[in-house]
Amino acid sequence: MPNDPSHTRRELDAMETQLRELRQQMGVKPDPEAQKRVDTLSGLVGDLRHDLESQVETAWQRVKLARHPQRPYFLDYCGYIFDDFSEIHGDRGYADDPAIVCAMARLNGREVLAVGQQKGRNTKDNVLRNFGMPRPEGYRKAIRVMQFAAKFRRPILTFLDTPGAWHGMDAEERGQGEAIARNLREMSRLGVPIVVTVIGEGGSGGALGLGVGNRVLILENAVYSVISPESCAAIVWRDSAQAELAAGALKLTAPDLLSLKLVDEIVPEPHGGAQLDHRATADMLKPVLERHVAELEKMSPQQLIDHRYEKFRRMGQFFESPQAAGGR
Amino acid sequence: MAWFRKEKTPLEAVGEKNVKTEGLWTKCDGCRQIVWKKDLEEGGNVCPKCGYHFRLDARTRLQMLFDGEWTEFDQDLGSSDPLHFVDLKPYPQKLAAARKATGLRDALIAAQGTLASRPVAICSMEIGFIGGSMGAVVGEMIARSIDRCLAGNMPLVIVSASGGARMQEGAISLMQLAKVSGGLARMHERGIPYISVLADPTTGGVTASYAMLGDLNIAEPGALIGFAGPRVIQQTIRQKLPEGFQRSEFLLKKGMLDAIVPRKELKTYIARALDFCCAPTTASVTAS
Ligand SMILES: [Zn+2]
C-alpha cells in the first residue's frame, strides 16, 4: 500500500530514528561534513513529514484511516476499556444480529451498558458480522437492551462503526427504517447518561440509530456522514471514483463536525492513527468516557432527557429573513 | 405568515404545473392509457381508469386535507449552505432553481388549520424541491410545528414525499432525523396524536425518522416506501427485485403499515383516527 499514510509514517519514523542514532554516533565533536549531510537529511525528512501530515488532513485520508482494516473495532476497545463484559443477545422477536453487540460492562468499577457496531477482521468474521452493517433486529436488540439499562439507572456507552445499515431485501422486509426511527425516538427519552463515540465509520442513519446521546465524541480519524463518499460521487459526478472529491465536499471529518457543532469533543489517536496502536487508542479514550459519564451522572433523569433533546434540537444551520418565499 | 383561501389562484397554479404539462391529455403511468387532465384533477390526481395515484405538490395536498383556510408558518427559513457544497452546480444555485420551480423556500410547507372542524398542524413535503430532501430547514420547520402542537395540544399530520436526507447539507441533514424524532418523543409522552401519511416516494432518512413514527402510519396506494432505494438494494444483492417490492401493498403485507388509504378517503380516514385519539371537538358535538 504505497499510498497508505500509516505505511509512509512508519518509514519516516524509522528514518528519524536512524538519524538520531547517527547523531549519537557522531558524538559531541562531529565531522562538519557529516554534520552537514545529517542536517540536510533531517530537513528532508521534516519536509516529507509536513507534506504527509497535510495530506492526511485531507478528508479522503481520514476516510481511509476510518476504514483501515487494522483499525481497532468495538470489541477491541471493550477488551482494553472494560473490566467485565457480559454480552446480551437477541431482539426477542426475530433474531440476534451479530453486527451490533450489547453487553453489561464495568468501567473502572462502574456498571455501564456498552453497545456497538462490530465489523469483522477477516472474511469468516465479516460473514458473521455482515461487515458491521446491522439489520433491523440489531437496532431492536439495541433499544431493548438500552431500555433495560435505563430501568436500572445504568449509563449507556455506544460506539459507532458501520458503513451503514444493511441494504438488503430482508432488511427492508423487516422494516429497517422503522427500526432506526424507533431507536431515535426511544433513545431520546431514556433517563440515563448516554455517551456516543464514533470510533470509525459513522455511516448515515445506520450509525445514528445508536447515536442519540448527551455527548457525541469522535475519534480523531473517524468520520460521520449522511452518505458514503462513493455514493455521493455516484450521484453528483455519476462516477464513484470521484469519492475523494465527495469526501471533501461532505465535511465528514472530526474537525469539520466539531466546527459544525455536531460533535462535542475529538478524542486524539496515537500519531499515525489508531490502527498502529490499539491499546494506546483505548487508553486515550477510556478517561474521556469516564469524565463524561461522571459529569452526566450529576444530572437527574429528566435533566438528562431534556439535555439530550435540546442538544439535537439546536442542530442545523439556516437563515431566517422576512423576505417572502419564491415568487410571492 | 400568510392566509390562503381555497378559491385563491396561487394554490391552483402550483397544482397545475405538475400535472398540466401540455394540452388536455396526459398518459397515465399506471395503465399507460390516455386520460383527460380535467378528469384527473377533479379526481385528486388519481387516474379515473386504473386508480393510479399521481404525485401531488405540497400545497394541493393541504388544499385536499384542510376544511378551508389555513395558515402557513416559517416560510422565511432558508438554507445557509453551511458546507459550501459544490458539485456540478453550487448548492445555492440548486436551491434558487428549486425555489423558482416550486414557489417554496424549501421542501416543506408547515401549516395549521382545521380538518373536519378539528384544529391540526399539517406538514406537507414537496417532492419537486430537490427530491423532497430534508436538510436543516425541513428539520427546523417540523421541529417548530411540533413545538406548536405541544404548546397548543394539537394533533400533527406529516405527509411525507421525500428521497431522504439532503446530501448537500451533510451530517447536518442526518442530525435532523434525530432532532425531529426527539420532538415526536415529547408528543408521544404527552399523548398528542401524530398521523404519518406516506406518499410516493418516501425513502431514505425520512423513513428512518418521522415517516415511520406515527401513532398511525398510513400510505397512499402504490407508494414506494423504503429505507434503501430499489437501485441501491439491487446493487447490493446483484439481483432483480420482485414486482411490487417496497410498494405500499408489499409493506402492508409485511406488517409495516397500519393501512393503505386511497387519496379520496384520506381526509375521512384521518378525521376518523383523530376522533379515536382525541376528545370530541365542540364542533363535532354540536353537529351530532
Ligand atoms: Zn391509469
PDB file of N, CA and C in Angstrom, chain A residues 60 63 67 225 227-234 240 242-244 246-247 250 252:
ATOM      1  N   TRP A  60     -10.167  12.579   2.512  1.00  0.00           N
ATOM      2  CA  TRP A  60     -10.100  11.225   1.975  1.00  0.00           C
ATOM      3  C   TRP A  60      -9.152  10.348   2.772  1.00  0.00           C
ATOM      4  N   VAL A  63     -10.962   9.211   5.667  1.00  0.00           N
ATOM      5  CA  VAL A  63     -11.917   8.151   5.329  1.00  0.00           C
ATOM      6  C   VAL A  63     -11.184   6.808   5.280  1.00  0.00           C
ATOM      7  N   ARG A  67     -11.586   3.515   7.792  1.00  0.00           N
ATOM      8  CA  ARG A  67     -11.931   2.190   7.272  1.00  0.00           C
ATOM      9  C   ARG A  67     -10.747   1.230   7.288  1.00  0.00           C
ATOM     10  N   SER A 225     -21.048  10.711   8.366  1.00  0.00           N
ATOM     11  CA  SER A 225     -21.564  11.318   7.144  1.00  0.00           C
ATOM     12  C   SER A 225     -22.987  10.875   6.830  1.00  0.00           C
ATOM     13  N   ILE A 227     -23.991  10.259   3.852  1.00  0.00           N
ATOM     14  CA  ILE A 227     -23.905   9.332   2.717  1.00  0.00           C
ATOM     15  C   ILE A 227     -22.431   8.993   2.515  1.00  0.00           C
ATOM     16  N   SER A 228     -22.145   7.812   1.988  1.00  0.00           N
ATOM     17  CA  SER A 228     -20.738   7.474   1.765  1.00  0.00           C
ATOM     18  C   SER A 228     -20.192   8.331   0.626  1.00  0.00           C
ATOM     19  N   PRO A 229     -18.907   8.657   0.675  1.00  0.00           N
ATOM     20  CA  PRO A 229     -18.332   9.467  -0.407  1.00  0.00           C
ATOM     21  C   PRO A 229     -18.542   8.821  -1.779  1.00  0.00           C
ATOM     22  N   GLU A 230     -18.494   7.484  -1.827  1.00  0.00           N
ATOM     23  CA  GLU A 230     -18.685   6.775  -3.105  1.00  0.00           C
ATOM     24  C   GLU A 230     -20.098   6.989  -3.647  1.00  0.00           C
ATOM     25  N   SER A 231     -21.091   6.841  -2.765  1.00  0.00           N
ATOM     26  CA  SER A 231     -22.476   7.024  -3.220  1.00  0.00           C
ATOM     27  C   SER A 231     -22.738   8.478  -3.600  1.00  0.00           C
ATOM     28  N   CYS A 232     -22.177   9.382  -2.827  1.00  0.00           N
ATOM     29  CA  CYS A 232     -22.320  10.808  -3.124  1.00  0.00           C
ATOM     30  C   CYS A 232     -21.731  11.108  -4.500  1.00  0.00           C
ATOM     31  N   ALA A 233     -20.529  10.573  -4.753  1.00  0.00           N
ATOM     32  CA  ALA A 233     -19.865  10.795  -6.034  1.00  0.00           C
ATOM     33  C   ALA A 233     -20.672  10.185  -7.183  1.00  0.00           C
ATOM     34  N   ALA A 234     -21.270   9.029  -6.907  1.00  0.00           N
ATOM     35  CA  ALA A 234     -22.063   8.367  -7.953  1.00  0.00           C
ATOM     36  C   ALA A 234     -23.282   9.225  -8.315  1.00  0.00           C
ATOM     37  N   SER A 240     -18.282   6.890  -9.133  1.00  0.00           N
ATOM     38  CA  SER A 240     -17.909   6.667  -7.736  1.00  0.00           C
ATOM     39  C   SER A 240     -16.405   6.840  -7.528  1.00  0.00           C
ATOM     40  N   GLN A 242     -14.879   9.414  -8.054  1.00  0.00           N
ATOM     41  CA  GLN A 242     -14.666  10.784  -7.578  1.00  0.00           C
ATOM     42  C   GLN A 242     -14.891  10.889  -6.065  1.00  0.00           C
ATOM     43  N   ALA A 243     -14.830   9.749  -5.397  1.00  0.00           N
ATOM     44  CA  ALA A 243     -15.126   9.722  -3.960  1.00  0.00           C
ATOM     45  C   ALA A 243     -14.245  10.670  -3.141  1.00  0.00           C
ATOM     46  N   GLU A 244     -13.008  10.874  -3.594  1.00  0.00           N
ATOM     47  CA  GLU A 244     -12.117  11.761  -2.836  1.00  0.00           C
ATOM     48  C   GLU A 244     -12.674  13.173  -2.799  1.00  0.00           C
ATOM     49  N   ALA A 246     -15.801  13.972  -3.224  1.00  0.00           N
ATOM     50  CA  ALA A 246     -17.036  13.945  -2.434  1.00  0.00           C
ATOM     51  C   ALA A 246     -16.715  13.973  -0.942  1.00  0.00           C
ATOM     52  N   ALA A 247     -15.669  13.241  -0.549  1.00  0.00           N
ATOM     53  CA  ALA A 247     -15.291  13.210   0.868  1.00  0.00           C
ATOM     54  C   ALA A 247     -14.998  14.623   1.364  1.00  0.00           C
ATOM     55  N   LEU A 250     -18.353  16.721   1.599  1.00  0.00           N
ATOM     56  CA  LEU A 250     -19.333  16.312   2.623  1.00  0.00           C
ATOM     57  C   LEU A 250     -19.001  16.798   4.037  1.00  0.00           C
ATOM     58  N   LEU A 252     -16.982  15.615   6.454  1.00  0.00           N
ATOM     59  CA  LEU A 252     -17.262  14.473   7.321  1.00  0.00           C
ATOM     60  C   LEU A 252     -16.179  14.169   8.343  1.00  0.00           C
TER      61      LEU A 252
END
